[in-house]
Amino acid sequence: MSITVTPTTPEFVAEISGIDLARPLPPADRDTIENAINRYAVAVFRGQKLSDAQQIDFSAQFGPIHSSAQRARHTGIKHRLDRTELADISNLDGDGKVLEVNAKRRLDWLANRLWHTDASFRAVPGALSLLYAHVIPDEGGDTEFADMRAAYDALPEATQKQLDGLIAIHSIWHSRGQLDVNRDKYTAEEQASLPPVPQRLVRTHPGSHRKSLYLAAHASHIQGMPVPDGRLLLMDLMEHATRPPFVHAHKWREGDLVIWDNRCTMHRARPFDTTKVRDLRRVTTRDIASTLEQAA
Ligand code: OGA
Ligand code: MN
């Protein structure tokens, strides 16, 4: 069995086959995967069989893992998964039952349906996310990805110049507010633990040296600009970046592991019948620093 990288489109999304991710990862294969992520931003592995520990061990080869050991949100509830390295992306409660329609965690989780990039609301944001599918409903529930490097390249030069040096303010409360999941659902400690943070609107992706838009549902406005102007700019860029040429939909099968690079993509979940089980589990690695401390 030898590792093979098959691009889905010339510059965005690749399927990687001929590798069992449950086994120790040979350094050469690790490098092949990292190079593929740097080039294609989204990597799909089919037919994997991974325990939580195996998913975490594999993920740890690609950077320090963002752990929820000091849980900032969802305090005081029973968690289904023991390992703090895993984010529970399922619609299941602590006992493995489908979340009730008004459950706080369900309402919070619905924000994954907004275009976003993981953990941009943290000063040191997410780098790679590695999402593994345990149970997939028969219909719906695709994940869509947007190529933010191609979206940047396609902007008129004048717009690229206009964006130069701009800083967006990101906050988890902004994305939740868009769905009217109000702050009063969260404790004062939860709110205080995640204050708004600044991130560059355009950043250079370190693995490819290509420029990328860095946007998300968490971004509320632009520093130094009236809030409505900044918000409209963000909305225009979001609309631009999520037009069909830049978007790829992943249709999940059980046993898929998908890696995406949050530094140069956005993603969103698509609807499905949320009375059916959808069980995905995610590991996210930490970026090296705030985008303000990285190349523009
Ligand atoms: C995530 C996420 C989308 C989905 O895991 O970060 O946004 O389709 N998931 O579940
Ligand atoms: Mn996400």
Short mmCIF file of C-alpha atoms and ligand atoms in Angstrom, two decimals:
data_model
loop_
_atom_site.label_atom_id
_atom_site.label_comp_id
_atom_site.label_asym_id
_atom_site.label_seq_id
_atom_site.Cartn_x
_atom_site.Cartn_y
_atom_site.Cartn_z
CA MET A 1 0.00 0.00 0.00
CA SER A 2 1.55 3.32 -0.93
CA ILE A 3 0.22 6.77 -0.26
CA THR A 4 -1.41 8.53 -3.23
CA VAL A 5 -2.64 12.12 -3.48
CA THR A 6 -5.42 12.67 -6.04
CA PRO A 7 -6.44 16.31 -6.53
CA THR A 8 -10.20 16.87 -6.73
CA THR A 9 -9.66 20.22 -8.47
CA PRO A 10 -6.28 21.57 -9.64
CA GLU A 11 -5.65 23.75 -6.54
CA PHE A 12 -8.34 22.89 -3.95
CA VAL A 13 -9.22 19.61 -2.17
CA ALA A 14 -7.36 16.31 -2.59
CA GLU A 15 -8.23 12.74 -1.71
CA ILE A 16 -5.42 10.79 -0.07
CA SER A 17 -5.54 7.01 -0.32
CA GLY A 18 -3.30 4.05 0.39
CA ILE A 19 -2.80 4.85 4.06
CA ASP A 20 -4.24 3.47 7.32
CA LEU A 21 -4.36 6.38 9.77
CA ALA A 22 -4.79 4.04 12.75
CA ARG A 23 -1.20 2.82 12.32
CA PRO A 24 1.97 4.69 13.30
CA LEU A 25 2.61 7.32 10.65
CA PRO A 26 5.91 6.98 8.75
CA PRO A 27 7.68 10.39 8.59
CA ALA A 28 7.66 10.38 4.78
CA ASP A 29 3.88 9.87 4.72
CA ARG A 30 3.43 12.61 7.30
CA ASP A 31 5.34 14.98 5.04
CA THR A 32 3.31 13.92 1.99
CA ILE A 33 0.11 14.71 3.90
CA GLU A 34 1.42 18.07 5.16
CA ASN A 35 2.54 19.05 1.64
CA ALA A 36 -0.87 18.08 0.25
CA ILE A 37 -2.63 20.21 2.90
CA ASN A 38 -0.35 23.15 2.14
CA ARG A 39 -1.21 22.90 -1.53
CA TYR A 40 -4.89 21.82 -1.55
CA ALA A 41 -6.06 23.10 1.89
CA VAL A 42 -8.57 20.23 2.28
CA ALA A 43 -7.56 16.55 2.42
CA VAL A 44 -10.06 13.68 2.43
CA PHE A 45 -9.27 10.16 3.67
CA ARG A 46 -11.94 7.51 3.09
CA GLY A 47 -12.66 4.24 4.86
CA GLN A 48 -10.68 4.84 8.07
CA LYS A 49 -11.36 3.04 11.33
CA LEU A 50 -10.19 5.23 14.20
CA SER A 51 -10.71 5.19 17.95
CA ASP A 52 -10.72 8.56 19.71
CA ALA A 53 -7.15 7.92 20.88
CA GLN A 54 -6.00 7.02 17.36
CA GLN A 55 -7.58 10.16 15.89
CA ILE A 56 -5.81 12.25 18.56
CA ASP A 57 -2.45 10.50 18.05
CA PHE A 58 -2.62 11.01 14.30
CA SER A 59 -3.62 14.68 14.70
CA ALA A 60 -0.79 15.36 17.13
CA GLN A 61 1.69 14.75 14.28
CA PHE A 62 0.59 18.06 12.75
CA GLY A 63 0.86 20.48 15.65
CA PRO A 64 -0.10 21.20 19.25
CA ILE A 65 -3.72 20.27 19.89
CA HIS A 66 -6.22 22.80 21.05
CA SER A 67 -7.65 21.21 24.19
CA SER A 68 -10.86 22.11 25.98
CA ALA A 69 -9.31 21.19 29.34
CA GLN A 70 -10.34 24.60 30.63
CA ARG A 71 -13.73 24.52 28.98
CA ALA A 72 -14.73 28.07 28.11
CA ARG A 73 -18.28 27.22 27.05
CA HIS A 74 -20.67 24.41 27.92
CA THR A 75 -19.63 24.40 31.51
CA GLY A 76 -21.73 22.45 33.98
CA ILE A 77 -23.10 19.86 31.53
CA LYS A 78 -22.30 16.19 31.07
CA HIS A 79 -19.91 15.57 28.17
CA ARG A 80 -20.17 12.51 25.95
CA LEU A 81 -16.47 12.30 25.07
CA ASP A 82 -13.80 11.83 27.73
CA ARG A 83 -10.86 13.25 25.86
CA THR A 84 -10.51 17.04 26.11
CA GLU A 85 -8.59 17.06 22.79
CA LEU A 86 -11.85 16.22 20.99
CA ALA A 87 -14.62 18.66 20.13
CA ASP A 88 -17.97 16.90 20.01
CA ILE A 89 -19.51 17.92 16.67
CA SER A 90 -22.44 15.53 17.10
CA ASN A 91 -26.08 16.29 17.89
CA LEU A 92 -25.90 13.96 20.90
CA ASP A 93 -26.07 14.75 24.60
CA GLY A 94 -23.86 13.43 27.39
CA ASP A 95 -25.82 10.15 27.40
CA GLY A 96 -25.60 9.66 23.63
CA LYS A 97 -29.21 10.70 22.99
CA VAL A 98 -30.20 13.14 20.23
CA LEU A 99 -30.21 16.67 21.68
CA GLU A 100 -33.59 18.17 22.43
CA VAL A 101 -34.69 20.86 20.06
CA ASN A 102 -34.07 23.68 22.55
CA ALA A 103 -30.97 22.25 24.22
CA LYS A 104 -28.35 24.98 24.65
CA ARG A 105 -25.59 22.88 23.09
CA ARG A 106 -27.77 22.18 20.04
CA LEU A 107 -28.48 25.88 19.51
CA ASP A 108 -24.80 26.68 19.90
CA TRP A 109 -23.83 23.86 17.50
CA LEU A 110 -26.24 25.18 14.86
CA ALA A 111 -23.80 28.08 14.38
CA ASN A 112 -21.63 25.59 12.42
CA ARG A 113 -24.14 26.22 9.63
CA LEU A 114 -22.71 29.75 9.24
CA TRP A 115 -19.60 30.17 7.08
CA HIS A 116 -16.69 30.25 9.51
CA THR A 117 -13.16 29.21 10.25
CA ASP A 118 -12.46 27.37 13.49
CA ALA A 119 -11.39 29.29 16.58
CA SER A 120 -10.71 32.62 14.84
CA PHE A 121 -12.29 34.13 17.97
CA ARG A 122 -9.25 33.06 19.99
CA ALA A 123 -6.15 35.26 20.06
CA VAL A 124 -4.15 32.23 18.89
CA PRO A 125 -6.62 30.75 16.42
CA GLY A 126 -7.00 27.27 14.95
CA ALA A 127 -4.63 25.94 12.29
CA LEU A 128 -5.76 22.50 11.06
CA SER A 129 -9.05 20.79 11.90
CA LEU A 130 -9.30 17.01 11.61
CA LEU A 131 -12.92 15.85 11.58
CA TYR A 132 -13.80 12.16 11.69
CA ALA A 133 -17.21 10.69 10.83
CA HIS A 134 -18.63 7.98 13.12
CA VAL A 135 -22.32 8.15 12.14
CA ILE A 136 -23.77 10.00 9.14
CA PRO A 137 -27.48 10.50 8.40
CA ASP A 138 -28.86 9.10 5.13
CA GLU A 139 -29.60 12.55 3.73
CA GLY A 140 -28.08 16.02 4.01
CA GLY A 141 -25.37 17.18 6.38
CA ASP A 142 -22.66 17.86 3.81
CA THR A 143 -19.83 20.16 4.80
CA GLU A 144 -18.95 22.91 2.34
CA PHE A 145 -15.48 24.46 2.05
CA ALA A 146 -14.50 27.79 0.50
CA ASP A 147 -11.04 28.44 -0.94
CA MET A 148 -9.97 31.78 0.56
CA ARG A 149 -6.68 31.97 -1.38
CA ALA A 150 -8.45 31.64 -4.73
CA ALA A 151 -11.05 34.14 -3.51
CA TYR A 152 -8.29 36.62 -2.64
CA ASP A 153 -6.53 36.10 -5.99
CA ALA A 154 -9.79 36.79 -7.84
CA LEU A 155 -10.36 40.20 -6.20
CA PRO A 156 -9.68 43.29 -8.31
CA GLU A 157 -6.28 44.78 -7.55
CA ALA A 158 -7.90 47.95 -6.20
CA THR A 159 -9.87 45.89 -3.66
CA GLN A 160 -6.76 43.96 -2.65
CA LYS A 161 -5.04 47.32 -1.99
CA GLN A 162 -8.04 48.57 -0.03
CA LEU A 163 -7.83 45.49 2.25
CA ASP A 164 -4.13 45.93 2.88
CA GLY A 165 -3.45 46.16 6.61
CA LEU A 166 -7.09 45.92 7.72
CA ILE A 167 -7.87 44.14 10.99
CA ALA A 168 -11.18 42.43 11.74
CA ILE A 169 -12.57 41.91 15.22
CA HIS A 170 -13.74 38.33 15.92
CA SER A 171 -16.00 37.17 18.72
CA ILE A 172 -17.91 33.95 19.33
CA TRP A 173 -20.77 36.10 20.63
CA HIS A 174 -21.12 37.73 17.24
CA SER A 175 -21.70 34.44 15.41
CA ARG A 176 -24.13 33.25 18.10
CA GLY A 177 -25.88 36.62 18.01
CA GLN A 178 -26.51 36.22 14.26
CA LEU A 179 -28.72 33.24 15.13
CA ASP A 180 -30.21 35.04 18.11
CA VAL A 181 -28.60 32.57 20.48
CA ASN A 182 -28.31 35.32 23.03
CA ARG A 183 -25.51 35.90 25.43
CA ASP A 184 -27.87 35.36 28.33
CA LYS A 185 -27.72 31.64 27.53
CA TYR A 186 -24.09 31.76 28.66
CA THR A 187 -22.75 32.40 32.16
CA ALA A 188 -20.78 35.54 32.97
CA GLU A 189 -17.65 33.35 33.25
CA GLU A 190 -18.24 31.86 29.80
CA GLN A 191 -18.69 35.31 28.31
CA ALA A 192 -15.70 36.82 30.06
CA SER A 193 -13.45 33.95 29.01
CA LEU A 194 -13.88 34.73 25.30
CA PRO A 195 -13.47 38.48 24.72
CA PRO A 196 -13.30 39.81 21.12
CA VAL A 197 -9.91 39.48 19.42
CA PRO A 198 -8.26 41.22 16.43
CA GLN A 199 -7.16 39.19 13.38
CA ARG A 200 -5.69 40.25 10.06
CA LEU A 201 -8.25 40.34 7.24
CA VAL A 202 -5.59 39.24 4.75
CA ARG A 203 -2.80 36.90 5.80
CA THR A 204 -0.04 35.00 4.09
CA HIS A 205 -0.53 31.28 4.39
CA PRO A 206 2.81 30.02 5.74
CA GLY A 207 2.79 26.65 3.98
CA SER A 208 2.23 28.02 0.46
CA HIS A 209 3.25 31.70 0.79
CA ARG A 210 -0.06 32.57 -0.90
CA LYS A 211 -2.22 35.42 0.37
CA SER A 212 -5.59 34.49 1.81
CA LEU A 213 -8.69 36.24 3.04
CA TYR A 214 -9.28 35.47 6.70
CA LEU A 215 -13.00 35.79 7.40
CA ALA A 216 -15.62 34.12 9.54
CA ALA A 217 -19.10 34.40 10.97
CA HIS A 218 -17.24 35.44 14.12
CA ALA A 219 -15.95 38.65 12.47
CA SER A 220 -18.18 41.56 13.42
CA HIS A 221 -16.44 44.70 12.20
CA ILE A 222 -13.18 46.28 11.09
CA GLN A 223 -10.91 48.08 13.53
CA GLY A 224 -10.94 51.87 13.00
CA MET A 225 -13.95 51.84 10.64
CA PRO A 226 -17.55 52.65 11.52
CA VAL A 227 -19.19 49.35 12.44
CA PRO A 228 -21.74 49.38 9.55
CA ASP A 229 -19.02 50.09 6.94
CA GLY A 230 -16.84 47.32 8.29
CA ARG A 231 -19.70 44.88 8.55
CA LEU A 232 -20.79 45.56 4.97
CA LEU A 233 -17.24 45.05 3.75
CA LEU A 234 -17.13 41.71 5.57
CA MET A 235 -20.51 40.73 4.11
CA ASP A 236 -19.38 41.62 0.57
CA LEU A 237 -16.17 39.61 0.97
CA MET A 238 -18.08 36.67 2.44
CA GLU A 239 -20.46 36.72 -0.51
CA HIS A 240 -17.56 36.93 -2.97
CA ALA A 241 -15.63 34.08 -1.35
CA THR A 242 -18.58 31.70 -1.20
CA ARG A 243 -19.52 31.87 -4.88
CA PRO A 244 -19.52 28.51 -6.67
CA PRO A 245 -16.05 28.62 -8.22
CA PHE A 246 -14.50 28.75 -4.76
CA VAL A 247 -16.75 26.23 -3.00
CA HIS A 248 -16.51 22.45 -2.70
CA ALA A 249 -19.11 20.27 -0.92
CA HIS A 250 -17.94 17.19 0.94
CA LYS A 251 -20.48 14.35 1.07
CA TRP A 252 -19.70 12.37 4.19
CA ARG A 253 -19.41 8.63 4.48
CA GLU A 254 -18.81 6.87 7.76
CA GLY A 255 -15.08 6.38 8.20
CA ASP A 256 -14.11 9.63 6.46
CA LEU A 257 -11.46 11.79 8.04
CA VAL A 258 -11.27 15.26 6.54
CA ILE A 259 -8.48 17.71 7.33
CA TRP A 260 -8.87 21.38 6.48
CA ASP A 261 -6.60 24.34 6.95
CA ASN A 262 -8.46 27.05 8.84
CA ARG A 263 -5.82 29.62 7.86
CA CYS A 264 -6.98 29.69 4.24
CA THR A 265 -10.50 28.20 4.09
CA MET A 266 -13.98 28.72 5.46
CA HIS A 267 -16.48 25.93 5.99
CA ARG A 268 -20.08 25.40 6.99
CA ALA A 269 -22.38 22.48 7.76
CA ARG A 270 -25.45 21.97 5.58
CA PRO A 271 -28.90 21.10 6.93
CA PHE A 272 -30.13 17.62 7.78
CA ASP A 273 -32.93 16.13 9.87
CA THR A 274 -31.51 16.81 13.33
CA THR A 275 -33.72 14.16 14.93
CA LYS A 276 -31.38 11.67 13.19
CA VAL A 277 -27.92 10.92 14.60
CA ARG A 278 -24.89 12.66 13.10
CA ASP A 279 -21.73 11.89 15.05
CA LEU A 280 -18.51 13.61 14.07
CA ARG A 281 -15.54 14.34 16.31
CA ARG A 282 -12.92 16.99 15.71
CA VAL A 283 -9.37 17.73 16.71
CA THR A 284 -8.03 21.22 16.00
CA THR A 285 -4.39 22.23 16.14
CA ARG A 286 -3.30 25.64 17.37
CA ASP A 287 -1.78 28.24 15.13
CA ILE A 288 1.68 29.47 16.20
CA ALA A 289 0.48 32.96 17.23
CA SER A 290 -2.15 35.61 16.64
CA THR A 291 -2.39 36.57 12.96
CA LEU A 292 -1.19 40.04 14.02
CA GLU A 293 2.17 38.46 14.83
CA GLN A 294 2.31 36.64 11.49
CA ALA A 295 2.98 37.76 7.91
CA ALA A 296 0.36 40.02 6.33
C1 OGA B 1 -16.53 21.80 12.59
C2 OGA B 1 -17.66 22.17 11.73
C3 OGA B 1 -19.21 21.31 10.13
C4 OGA B 1 -20.07 20.10 10.00
O1 OGA B 1 -16.39 20.61 12.91
O2 OGA B 1 -15.73 22.68 12.91
O3 OGA B 1 -17.89 23.33 11.51
O4 OGA B 1 -20.51 19.84 8.87
N1 OGA B 1 -18.33 21.15 11.20
O5 OGA B 1 -20.32 19.42 11.00
MN MN B 2 -16.15 24.57 12.26
#
